[in-house]
Coordinates of C-alpha atoms in Angstrom, one line a residue:
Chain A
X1 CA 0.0 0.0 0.0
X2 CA 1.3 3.4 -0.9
X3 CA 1.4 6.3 1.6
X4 CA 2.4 10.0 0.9
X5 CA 1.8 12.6 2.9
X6 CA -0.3 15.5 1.4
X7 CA 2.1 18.6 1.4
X8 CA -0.9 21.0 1.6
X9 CA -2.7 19.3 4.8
X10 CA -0.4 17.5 6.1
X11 CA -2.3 14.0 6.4
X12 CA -0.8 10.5 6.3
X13 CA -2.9 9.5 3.3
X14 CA -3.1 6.0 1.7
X15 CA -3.3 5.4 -1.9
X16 CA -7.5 4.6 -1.9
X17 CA -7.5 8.1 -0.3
X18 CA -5.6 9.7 -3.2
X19 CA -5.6 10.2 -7.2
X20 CA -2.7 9.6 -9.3
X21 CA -2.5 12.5 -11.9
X22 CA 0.5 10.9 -14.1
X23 CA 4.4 12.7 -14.5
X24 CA 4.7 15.5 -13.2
X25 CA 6.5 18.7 -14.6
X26 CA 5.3 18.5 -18.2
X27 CA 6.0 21.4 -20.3
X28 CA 2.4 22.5 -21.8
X29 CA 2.6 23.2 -25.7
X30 CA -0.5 24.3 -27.4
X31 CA -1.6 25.6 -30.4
X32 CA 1.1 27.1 -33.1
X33 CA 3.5 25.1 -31.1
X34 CA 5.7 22.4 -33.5
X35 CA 4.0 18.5 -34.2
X36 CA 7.2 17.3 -32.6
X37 CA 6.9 19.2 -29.5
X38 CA 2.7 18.6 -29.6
X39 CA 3.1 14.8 -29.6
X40 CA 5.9 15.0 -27.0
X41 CA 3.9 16.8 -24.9
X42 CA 0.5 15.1 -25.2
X43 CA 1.6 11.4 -25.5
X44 CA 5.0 10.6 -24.7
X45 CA 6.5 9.7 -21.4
X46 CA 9.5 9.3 -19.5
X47 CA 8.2 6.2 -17.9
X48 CA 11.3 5.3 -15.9
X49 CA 12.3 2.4 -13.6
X50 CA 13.6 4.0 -10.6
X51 CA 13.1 7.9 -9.5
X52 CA 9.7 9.1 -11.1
X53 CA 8.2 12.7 -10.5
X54 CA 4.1 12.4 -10.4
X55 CA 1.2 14.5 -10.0
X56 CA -1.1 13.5 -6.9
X57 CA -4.6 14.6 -6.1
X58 CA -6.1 14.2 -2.4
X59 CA -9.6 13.1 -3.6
X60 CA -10.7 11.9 -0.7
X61 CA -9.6 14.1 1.9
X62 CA -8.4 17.9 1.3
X63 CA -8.8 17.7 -2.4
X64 CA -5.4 19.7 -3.2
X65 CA -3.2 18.5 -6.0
X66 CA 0.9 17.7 -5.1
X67 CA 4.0 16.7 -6.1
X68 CA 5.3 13.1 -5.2
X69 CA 8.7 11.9 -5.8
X70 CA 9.2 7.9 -5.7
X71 CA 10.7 5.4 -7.2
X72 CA 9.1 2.7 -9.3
X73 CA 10.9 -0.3 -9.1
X74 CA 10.8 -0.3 -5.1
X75 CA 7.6 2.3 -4.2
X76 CA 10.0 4.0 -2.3
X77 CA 9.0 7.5 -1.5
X78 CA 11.4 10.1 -1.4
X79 CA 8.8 13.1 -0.5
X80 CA 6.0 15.4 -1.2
X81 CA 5.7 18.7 -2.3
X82 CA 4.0 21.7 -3.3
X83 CA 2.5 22.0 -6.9
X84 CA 3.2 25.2 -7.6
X85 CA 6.4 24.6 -8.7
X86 CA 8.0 23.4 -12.1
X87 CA 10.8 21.2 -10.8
X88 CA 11.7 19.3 -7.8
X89 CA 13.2 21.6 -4.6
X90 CA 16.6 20.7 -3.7
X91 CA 15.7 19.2 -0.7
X92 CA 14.0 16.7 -2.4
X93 CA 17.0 16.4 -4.7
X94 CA 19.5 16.2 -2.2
X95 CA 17.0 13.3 -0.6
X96 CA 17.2 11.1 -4.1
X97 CA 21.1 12.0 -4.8
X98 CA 21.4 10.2 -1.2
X99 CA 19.3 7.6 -1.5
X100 CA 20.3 6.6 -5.3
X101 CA 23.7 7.9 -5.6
X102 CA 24.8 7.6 -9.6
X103 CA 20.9 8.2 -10.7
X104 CA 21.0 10.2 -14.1
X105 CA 18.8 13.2 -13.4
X106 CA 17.4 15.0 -16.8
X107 CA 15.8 18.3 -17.3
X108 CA 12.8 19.8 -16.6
X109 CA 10.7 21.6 -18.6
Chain B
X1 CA 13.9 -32.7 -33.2
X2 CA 11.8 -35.2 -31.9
X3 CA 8.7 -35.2 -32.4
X4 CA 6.2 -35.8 -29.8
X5 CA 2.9 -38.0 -30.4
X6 CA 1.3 -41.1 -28.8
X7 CA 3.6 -43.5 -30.3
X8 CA 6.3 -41.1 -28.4
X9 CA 4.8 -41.6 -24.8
X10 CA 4.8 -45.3 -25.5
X11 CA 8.1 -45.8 -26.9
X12 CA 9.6 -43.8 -23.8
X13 CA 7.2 -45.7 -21.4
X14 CA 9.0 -49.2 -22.2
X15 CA 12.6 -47.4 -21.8
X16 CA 11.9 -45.4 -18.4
X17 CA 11.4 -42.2 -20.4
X18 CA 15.1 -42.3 -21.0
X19 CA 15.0 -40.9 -24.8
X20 CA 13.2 -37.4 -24.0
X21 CA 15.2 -34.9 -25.4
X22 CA 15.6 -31.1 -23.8
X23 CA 13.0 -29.1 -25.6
X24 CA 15.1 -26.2 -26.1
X25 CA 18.8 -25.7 -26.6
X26 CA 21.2 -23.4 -24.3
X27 CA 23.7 -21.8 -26.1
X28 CA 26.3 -19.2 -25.8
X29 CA 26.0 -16.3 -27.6
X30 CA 27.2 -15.9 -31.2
X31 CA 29.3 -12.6 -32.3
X32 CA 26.2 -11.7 -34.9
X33 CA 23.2 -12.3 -36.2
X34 CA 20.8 -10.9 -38.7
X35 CA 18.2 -10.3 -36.3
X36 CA 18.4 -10.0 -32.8
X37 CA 14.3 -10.3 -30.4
X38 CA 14.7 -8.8 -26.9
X39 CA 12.2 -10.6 -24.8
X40 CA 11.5 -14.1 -24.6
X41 CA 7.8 -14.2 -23.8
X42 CA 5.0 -15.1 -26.0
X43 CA 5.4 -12.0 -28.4
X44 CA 9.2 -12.2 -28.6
X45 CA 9.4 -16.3 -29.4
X46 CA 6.1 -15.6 -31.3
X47 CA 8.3 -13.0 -33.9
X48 CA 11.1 -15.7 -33.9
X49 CA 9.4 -18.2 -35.0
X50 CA 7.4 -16.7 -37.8
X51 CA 10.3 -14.7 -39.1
X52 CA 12.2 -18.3 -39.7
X53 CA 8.7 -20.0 -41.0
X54 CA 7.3 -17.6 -42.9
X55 CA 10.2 -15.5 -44.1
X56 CA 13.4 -18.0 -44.1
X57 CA 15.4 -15.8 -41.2
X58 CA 16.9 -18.1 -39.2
X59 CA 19.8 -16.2 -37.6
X60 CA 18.1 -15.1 -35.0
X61 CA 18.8 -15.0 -31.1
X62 CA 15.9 -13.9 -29.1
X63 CA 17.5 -12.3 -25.4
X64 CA 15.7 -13.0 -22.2
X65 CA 16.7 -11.3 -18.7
X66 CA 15.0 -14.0 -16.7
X67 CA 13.9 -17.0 -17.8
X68 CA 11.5 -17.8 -20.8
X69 CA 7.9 -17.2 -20.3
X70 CA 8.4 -15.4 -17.1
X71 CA 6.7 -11.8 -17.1
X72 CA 3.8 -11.2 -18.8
X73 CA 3.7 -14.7 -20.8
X74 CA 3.4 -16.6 -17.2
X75 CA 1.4 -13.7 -15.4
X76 CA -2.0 -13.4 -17.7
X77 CA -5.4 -15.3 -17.1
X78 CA -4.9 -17.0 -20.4
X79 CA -8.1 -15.5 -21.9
X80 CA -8.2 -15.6 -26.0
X81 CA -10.7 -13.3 -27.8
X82 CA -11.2 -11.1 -31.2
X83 CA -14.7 -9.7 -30.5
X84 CA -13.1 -5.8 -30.7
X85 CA -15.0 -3.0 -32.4
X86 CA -12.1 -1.0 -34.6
X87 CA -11.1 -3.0 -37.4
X88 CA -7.2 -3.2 -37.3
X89 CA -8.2 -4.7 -33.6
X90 CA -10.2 -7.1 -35.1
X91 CA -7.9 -8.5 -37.8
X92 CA -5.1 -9.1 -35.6
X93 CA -6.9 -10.9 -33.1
X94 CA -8.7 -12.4 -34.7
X95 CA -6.1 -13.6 -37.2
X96 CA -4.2 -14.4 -33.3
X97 CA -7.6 -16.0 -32.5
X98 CA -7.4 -18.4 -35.8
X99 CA -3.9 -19.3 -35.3
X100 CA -4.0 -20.7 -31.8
X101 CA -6.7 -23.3 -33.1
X102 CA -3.8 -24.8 -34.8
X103 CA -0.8 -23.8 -32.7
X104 CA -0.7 -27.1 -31.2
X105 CA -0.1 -29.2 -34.9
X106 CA 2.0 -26.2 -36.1
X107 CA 4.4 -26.4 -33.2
X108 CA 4.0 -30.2 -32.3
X109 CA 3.0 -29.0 -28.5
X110 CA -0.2 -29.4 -26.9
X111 CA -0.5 -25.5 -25.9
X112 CA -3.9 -26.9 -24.7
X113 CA -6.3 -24.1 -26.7
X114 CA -9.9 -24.9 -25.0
X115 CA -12.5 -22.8 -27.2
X116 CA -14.9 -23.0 -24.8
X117 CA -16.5 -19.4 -25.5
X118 CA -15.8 -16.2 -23.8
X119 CA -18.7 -14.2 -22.8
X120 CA -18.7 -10.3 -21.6
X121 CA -22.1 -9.4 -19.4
X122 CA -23.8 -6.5 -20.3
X123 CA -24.9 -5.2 -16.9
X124 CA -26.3 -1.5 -17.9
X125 CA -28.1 -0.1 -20.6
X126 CA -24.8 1.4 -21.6
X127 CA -23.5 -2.0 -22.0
X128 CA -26.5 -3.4 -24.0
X129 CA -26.1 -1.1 -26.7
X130 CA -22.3 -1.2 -26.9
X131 CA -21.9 -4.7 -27.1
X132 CA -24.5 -4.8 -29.9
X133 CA -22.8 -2.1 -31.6
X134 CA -19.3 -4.6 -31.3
X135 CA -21.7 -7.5 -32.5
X136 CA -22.9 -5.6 -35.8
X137 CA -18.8 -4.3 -36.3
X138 CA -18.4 -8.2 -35.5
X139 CA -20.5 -9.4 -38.2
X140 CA -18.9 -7.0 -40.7
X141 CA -15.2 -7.9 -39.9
X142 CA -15.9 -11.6 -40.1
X143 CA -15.4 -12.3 -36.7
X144 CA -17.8 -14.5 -34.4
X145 CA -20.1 -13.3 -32.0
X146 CA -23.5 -12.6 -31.0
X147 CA -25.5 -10.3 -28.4
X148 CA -27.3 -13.2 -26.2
X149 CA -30.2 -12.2 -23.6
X150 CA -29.8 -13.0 -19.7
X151 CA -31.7 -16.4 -19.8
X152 CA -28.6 -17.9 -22.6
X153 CA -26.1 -16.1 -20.3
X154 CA -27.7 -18.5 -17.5
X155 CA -28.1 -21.5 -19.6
X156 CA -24.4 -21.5 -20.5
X157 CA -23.3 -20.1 -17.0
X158 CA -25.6 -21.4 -14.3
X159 CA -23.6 -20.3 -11.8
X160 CA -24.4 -16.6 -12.6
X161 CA -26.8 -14.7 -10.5
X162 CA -28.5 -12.6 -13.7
X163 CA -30.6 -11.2 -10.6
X164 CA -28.0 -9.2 -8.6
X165 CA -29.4 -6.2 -7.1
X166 CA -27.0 -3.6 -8.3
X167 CA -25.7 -5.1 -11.5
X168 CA -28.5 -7.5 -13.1
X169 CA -27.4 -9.1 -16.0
X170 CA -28.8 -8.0 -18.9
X171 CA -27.5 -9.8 -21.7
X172 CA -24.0 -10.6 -23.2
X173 CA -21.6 -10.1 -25.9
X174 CA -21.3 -14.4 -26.9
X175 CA -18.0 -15.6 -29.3
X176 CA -18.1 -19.2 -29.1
X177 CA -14.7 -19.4 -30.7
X178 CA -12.8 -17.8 -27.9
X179 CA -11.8 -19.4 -25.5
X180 CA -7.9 -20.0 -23.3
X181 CA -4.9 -21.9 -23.3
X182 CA -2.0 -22.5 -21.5
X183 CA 0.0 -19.8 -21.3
X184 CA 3.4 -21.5 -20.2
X185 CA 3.0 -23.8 -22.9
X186 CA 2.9 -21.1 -26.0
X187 CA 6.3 -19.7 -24.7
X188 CA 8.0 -23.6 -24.4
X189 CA 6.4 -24.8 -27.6
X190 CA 7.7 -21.6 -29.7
X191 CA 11.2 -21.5 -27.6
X192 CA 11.3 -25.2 -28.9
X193 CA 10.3 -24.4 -32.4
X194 CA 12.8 -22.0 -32.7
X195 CA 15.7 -23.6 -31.2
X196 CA 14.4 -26.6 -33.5
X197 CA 15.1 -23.9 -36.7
X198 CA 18.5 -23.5 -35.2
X199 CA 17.7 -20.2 -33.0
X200 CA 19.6 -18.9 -30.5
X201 CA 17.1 -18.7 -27.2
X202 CA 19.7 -17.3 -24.6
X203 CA 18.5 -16.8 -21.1
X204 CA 19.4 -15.1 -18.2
X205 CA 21.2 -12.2 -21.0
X206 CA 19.7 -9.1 -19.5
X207 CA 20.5 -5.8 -22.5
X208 CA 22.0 -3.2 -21.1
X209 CA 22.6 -1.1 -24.0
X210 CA 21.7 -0.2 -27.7
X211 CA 24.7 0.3 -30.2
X212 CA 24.0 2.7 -32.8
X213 CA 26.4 4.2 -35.8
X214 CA 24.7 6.9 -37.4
X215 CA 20.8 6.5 -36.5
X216 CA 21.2 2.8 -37.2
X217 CA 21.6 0.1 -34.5
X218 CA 24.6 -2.4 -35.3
X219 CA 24.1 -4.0 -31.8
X220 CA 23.1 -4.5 -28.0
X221 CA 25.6 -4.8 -25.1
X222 CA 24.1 -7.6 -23.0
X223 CA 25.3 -9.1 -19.4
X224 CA 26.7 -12.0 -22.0
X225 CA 28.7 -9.1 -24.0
X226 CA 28.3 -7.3 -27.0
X227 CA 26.1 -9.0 -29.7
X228 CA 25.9 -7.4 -33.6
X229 CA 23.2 -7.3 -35.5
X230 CA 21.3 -6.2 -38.6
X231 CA 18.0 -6.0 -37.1
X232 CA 16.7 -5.5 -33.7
X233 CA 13.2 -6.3 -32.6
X234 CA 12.2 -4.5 -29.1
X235 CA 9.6 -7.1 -27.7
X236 CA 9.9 -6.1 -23.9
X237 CA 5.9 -5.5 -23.0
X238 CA 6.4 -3.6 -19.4
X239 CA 10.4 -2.4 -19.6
X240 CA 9.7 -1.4 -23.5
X241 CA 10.3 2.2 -21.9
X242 CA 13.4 1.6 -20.5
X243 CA 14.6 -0.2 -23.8
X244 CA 13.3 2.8 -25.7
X245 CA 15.6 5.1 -23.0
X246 CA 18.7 2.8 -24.0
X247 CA 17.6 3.6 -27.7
X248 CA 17.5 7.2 -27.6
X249 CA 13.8 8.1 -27.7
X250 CA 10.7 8.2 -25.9
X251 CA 7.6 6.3 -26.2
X252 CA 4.0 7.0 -25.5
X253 CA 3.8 4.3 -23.1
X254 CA 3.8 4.1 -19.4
X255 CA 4.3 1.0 -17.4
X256 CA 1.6 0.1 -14.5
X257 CA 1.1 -3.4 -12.5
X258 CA -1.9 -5.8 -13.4
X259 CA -3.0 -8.1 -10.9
X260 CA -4.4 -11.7 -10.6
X261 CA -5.2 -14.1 -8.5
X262 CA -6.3 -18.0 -8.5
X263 CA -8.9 -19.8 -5.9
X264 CA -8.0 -23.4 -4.5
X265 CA -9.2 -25.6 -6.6
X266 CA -12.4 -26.9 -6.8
X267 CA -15.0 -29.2 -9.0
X268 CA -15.8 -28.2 -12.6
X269 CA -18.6 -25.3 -12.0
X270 CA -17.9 -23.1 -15.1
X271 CA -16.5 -24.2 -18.6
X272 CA -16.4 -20.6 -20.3
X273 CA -15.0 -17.7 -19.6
X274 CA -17.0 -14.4 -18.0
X275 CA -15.9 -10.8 -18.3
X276 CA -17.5 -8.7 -16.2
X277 CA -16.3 -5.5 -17.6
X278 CA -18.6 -2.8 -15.6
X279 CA -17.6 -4.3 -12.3
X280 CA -14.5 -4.8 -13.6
X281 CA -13.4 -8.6 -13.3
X282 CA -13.0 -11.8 -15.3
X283 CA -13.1 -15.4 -14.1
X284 CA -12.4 -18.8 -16.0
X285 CA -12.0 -22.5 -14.3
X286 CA -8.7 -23.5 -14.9
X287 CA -8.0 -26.9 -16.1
X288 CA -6.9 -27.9 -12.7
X289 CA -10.0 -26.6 -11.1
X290 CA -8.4 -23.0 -9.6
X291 CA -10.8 -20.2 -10.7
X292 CA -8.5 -17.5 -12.3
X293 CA -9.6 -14.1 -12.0
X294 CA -8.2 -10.6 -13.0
X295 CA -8.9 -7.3 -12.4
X296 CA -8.3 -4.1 -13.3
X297 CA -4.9 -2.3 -13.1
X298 CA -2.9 0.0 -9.9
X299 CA -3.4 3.6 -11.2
X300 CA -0.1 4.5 -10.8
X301 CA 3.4 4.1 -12.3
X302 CA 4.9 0.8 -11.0
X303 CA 7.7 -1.7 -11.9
X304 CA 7.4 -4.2 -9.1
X305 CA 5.1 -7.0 -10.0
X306 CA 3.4 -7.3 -6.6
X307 CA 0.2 -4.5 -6.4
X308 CA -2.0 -3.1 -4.0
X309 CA -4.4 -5.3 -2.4
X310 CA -7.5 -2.9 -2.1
X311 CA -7.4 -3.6 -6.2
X312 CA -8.1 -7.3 -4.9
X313 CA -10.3 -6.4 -2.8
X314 CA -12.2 -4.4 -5.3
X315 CA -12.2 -7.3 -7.9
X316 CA -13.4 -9.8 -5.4
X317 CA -16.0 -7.8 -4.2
X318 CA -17.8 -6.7 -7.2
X319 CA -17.6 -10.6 -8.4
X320 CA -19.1 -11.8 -5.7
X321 CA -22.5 -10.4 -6.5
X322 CA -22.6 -11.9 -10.0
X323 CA -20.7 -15.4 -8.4
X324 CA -22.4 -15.4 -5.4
X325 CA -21.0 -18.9 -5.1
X326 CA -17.5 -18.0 -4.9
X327 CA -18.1 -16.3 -1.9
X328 CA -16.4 -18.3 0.6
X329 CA -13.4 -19.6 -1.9
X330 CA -10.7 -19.4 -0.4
X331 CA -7.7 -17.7 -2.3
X332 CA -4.4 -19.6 -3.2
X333 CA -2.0 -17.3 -4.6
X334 CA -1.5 -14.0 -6.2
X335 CA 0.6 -12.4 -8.3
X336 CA 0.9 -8.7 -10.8
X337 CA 2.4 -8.4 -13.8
X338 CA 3.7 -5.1 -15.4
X339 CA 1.4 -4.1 -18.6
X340 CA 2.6 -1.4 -21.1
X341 CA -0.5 1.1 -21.8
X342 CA -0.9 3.2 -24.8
X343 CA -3.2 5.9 -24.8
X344 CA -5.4 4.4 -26.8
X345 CA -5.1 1.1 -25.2
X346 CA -3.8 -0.3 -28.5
X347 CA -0.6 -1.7 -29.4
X348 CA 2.1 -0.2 -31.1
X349 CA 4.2 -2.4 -34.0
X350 CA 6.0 0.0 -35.9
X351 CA 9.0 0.9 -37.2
X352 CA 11.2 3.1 -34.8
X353 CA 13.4 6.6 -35.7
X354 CA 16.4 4.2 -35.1
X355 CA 16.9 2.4 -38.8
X356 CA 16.6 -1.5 -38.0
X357 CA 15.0 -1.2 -34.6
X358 CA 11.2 -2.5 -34.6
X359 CA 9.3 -2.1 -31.4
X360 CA 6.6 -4.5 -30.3
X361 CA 4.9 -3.2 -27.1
X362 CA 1.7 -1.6 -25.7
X363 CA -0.5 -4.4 -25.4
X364 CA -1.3 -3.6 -21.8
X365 CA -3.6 -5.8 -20.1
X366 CA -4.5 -7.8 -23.2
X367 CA -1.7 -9.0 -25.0
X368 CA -2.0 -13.1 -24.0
X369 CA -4.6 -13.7 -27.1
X370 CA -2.5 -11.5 -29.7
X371 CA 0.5 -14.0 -29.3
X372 CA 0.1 -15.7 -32.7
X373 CA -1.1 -12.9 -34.6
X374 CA 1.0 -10.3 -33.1
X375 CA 4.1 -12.6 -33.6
X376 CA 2.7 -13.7 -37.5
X377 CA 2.7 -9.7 -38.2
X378 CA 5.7 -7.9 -36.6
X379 CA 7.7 -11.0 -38.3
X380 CA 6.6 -9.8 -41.6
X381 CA 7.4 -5.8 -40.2
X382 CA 11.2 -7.3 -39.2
X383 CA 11.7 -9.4 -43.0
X384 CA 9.7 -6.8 -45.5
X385 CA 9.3 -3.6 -43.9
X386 CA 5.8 -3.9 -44.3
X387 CA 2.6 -5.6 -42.9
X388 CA -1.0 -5.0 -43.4
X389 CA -2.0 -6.5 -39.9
X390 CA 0.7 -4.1 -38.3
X391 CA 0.4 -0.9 -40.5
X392 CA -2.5 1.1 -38.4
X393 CA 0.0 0.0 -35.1
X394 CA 2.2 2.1 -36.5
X395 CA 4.2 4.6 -33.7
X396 CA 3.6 7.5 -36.0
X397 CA -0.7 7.0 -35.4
X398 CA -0.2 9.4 -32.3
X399 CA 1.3 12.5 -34.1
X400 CA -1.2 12.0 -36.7
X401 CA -4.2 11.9 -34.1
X402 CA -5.3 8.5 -36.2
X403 CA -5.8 6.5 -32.9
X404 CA -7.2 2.7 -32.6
X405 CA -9.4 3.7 -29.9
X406 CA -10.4 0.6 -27.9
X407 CA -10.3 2.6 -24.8
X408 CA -13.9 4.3 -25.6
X409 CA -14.5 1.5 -28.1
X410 CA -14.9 -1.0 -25.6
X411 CA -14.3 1.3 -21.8
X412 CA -12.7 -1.6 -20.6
X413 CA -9.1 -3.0 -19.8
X414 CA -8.3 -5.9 -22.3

């Protein structure tokens, strides 16, 4: 069973208490933007095995949307945090570098 | 090769079974071959086989991490259907569907295919006219099937409640041809048709890199070493994004865990299969007597294989008030499996931006009954550069908006 803890009310929540939303810092392209950046955007996916970045809605409790970071392969969580932001904050960086030393970070954005 | 029949078993009776040969061969890797499968499972094996059968390639090593059979291939509930709405669904499975009623001639190995009908409840009005709708595209596309009314859904099923209080059953989308297999036995008896062609099937040779020269591959670096090659077909169902990472670009794909789960086993109550798609689960009796069911998949991004239990819990639950009988079956053994999901919940065989790499992924939570089908057309992909069952799979359907939408078509996993 997954368990963050929602950033905005600071509740232990379970994953039947919360939404998934899908990657997180996605750079929005709309119209007059190019097909290749269009597709990119709408479709593809990092996907990775290991650290991922999501989007995370409280349904059933406060009803904010946050940021998780985790890993994949071992559900690991590495933290929450706002979702006002476009990138992961360096504390939750330095959190990951520690935990998976050697883990290939890529841009943002 | 020898070939296995009644005359076999009796021959090896009268000499302590001493003649049985291994069923596949184990050898080390070669410096190169023409074409090069990563992933052993049903799809991978499936590919091999065709692209020696039907098209004469027979240096080919297919590259498993684990052992053969042992993600998806050995994780599924076995169902095998065609009854899809979109046409390029259709063909393939249903040219999958056709194949696996002679897989077990064609390969000389009893993959067991039991056609014992699949049938998927209509339990709202929604449903009704759906699966009426999938009946007439049915019709048109040559495949199978008919709309049935509750009281057929209870002759065929008695142990259905049609009565439930929440989710009556209404009626039910019927293909008498569909049916299940088993799954182990698809991977063993292509893995031993190919080796039989002279194949490589190397196990326990995990890639750990793509080799490219100028936007073509010439290779893969593998826990075995560096292995050349002409062509290179991806095949790797839940990892095909981490493949796709070693190969430079992205895919529309993200990987999520499907759960099962089997019952102890009990007497013969149920000889076809049930898909309960607006609850969301699907049971079969197993030949051993276990009643397999599945479920839908964890919502979230997941690599592990295991999953959440409330997802179990869910399944269970909503079964129960169409099987009120399996109430107090006790469970024997679970298990996830990680499915690659499109956004359309269709596959992708296509051509990559990397010359000589064809992908093979994005079956999701369906791709046990494409086996055959999806193996007979991503062969011809690898040998020709073109085939008509794989050509709307293509990866380039996404830019183009020209999506294979099974995901409204249907609403369902599959």
């Amino acid at each position: 069973m997954l368990i963050l803890q929602c950033p905005c009310c600071g509740v232990m929540a379970d994953e039947t208490e919360l939404a998934a939303g899908g990657e997180a810092h996605l750079k929005r392209f709309g119209p007059g933007s190019s097909d290749d950046d269009f597709e990119s955007y709408l479709f593809n996916r990092v996907n990775p095995k290991g650290v991922h970045f999501e989007r995370w809605r409280h349904a059933y409790g406060c009803g904010k949307w946050f940021h998780a970071a985790r890993c994949t392969a071992t559900l690991e969580v590495f933290g929450t945090y706002s979702a006002q932001v476009t990138e992961p904050p360096q504390e939750i960086r330095d959190k990951i570098s520690a935990r998976r030393p050697g883990w290939r970070w890529r841009e943002f954005g | 090769m020898k070939r296995y029949s009644a005359f076999a078993i009796a021959r090896e009776a009268l000499r302590h079974h001493s003649g049985w040969d291994r069923a596949w061969a184990s050898p080390e890797p070669k410096k190169k071959y023409d074409a090069i499968i990563i992933g052993a499972g049903g799809h991978g094996l499936a590919t091999a086989y065709y692209l020696g059968k039907n098209h004469g390639i027979r240096n080919v090593a297919i590259l498993e991490k684990g052992w053969l059979g042992g993600g998806n291939t050995g994780r599924n509930t076995t169902i095998i259907r065609s009854n899809y709405l979109q046409d390029p669904s259709a063909a393939i499975y249903e040219k999958s569907r056709s194949l696996y009623e002679d897989l077990s001639q064609d390969l000389n190995y009893n993959v067991m295919f039991s056609p014992r009908g699949v049938m998927m409840l209509a339990q709202t009005q929604h449903e009704i006219r759906g699966y009426k709708r999938t009946a007439h595209a049915n019709a048109l596309q040559g495949v199978a099937t008919e709309f049935i009314g509750p009281e057929k859904v209870k002759e065929l099923c008695p142990i259905i409640n049609i009565d439930g209080p929440r989710y009556p059953v209404l009626g039910a989308l019927w293909q008498p041809r569909g049916g299940t297999a088993r799954h182990d036995a698809v991977a063993w008896g292509y893995a031993r048709a190919c080796s039989d062609m002279g194949m490589h099937v190397i196990q326990k040779c995990e890639v750990t890199g793509i080799r490219r020269d100028g936007g073509k591959v010439v290779g893969v670096d593998t826990t075995r070493g560096a292995i050349d090659c002409d062509k290179l077909g991806i095949v790797v169902a839940g990892h095909s994004g981490v493949l796709a990472d070693m190969a430079g670009f992205r895919l529309p794909v993200e990987s999520l865990c499907l759960q099962a789960l089997v019952s102890e086993p009990i007497k013969p109550c149920m000889d076809v299969v049930v898909m309960a798609n607006t609850v969301h689960g699907y049971m079969s009796q197993s030949d051993k007597g276990e009643m397999v069911i599945g479920g839908g998949t964890d919502g979230f991004n997941n690599y592990t294989q295991r999953g959440s239990f409330h997802h179990i819990e869910e399944t269970v639950r909503a079964l129960i008030e169409t099987f009120p009988m399996i109430s107090r079956l006790k469970m024997l053994r679970q298990w996830g499996g990680i499915v690659d999901m499109t956004g359309d919940r269709s596959p992708i065989l296509s051509k990559t931006p990397v010359e000589g790499i064809f992908l093979n992924c994005g079956w999701g939570t369906g791709g046990f009954k494409a086996i055959p089908g999806s193996g007979w057309g991503f062969a011809e992909l690898m040998a020709t550069g073109h085939s008509a069952l794989c050509a709307e799979f293509s990866l380039d359907r996404f830019r183009a908006g020209r999506f294979i939408d099974e995901s409204v078509a249907a609403g369902v996993a599959h």
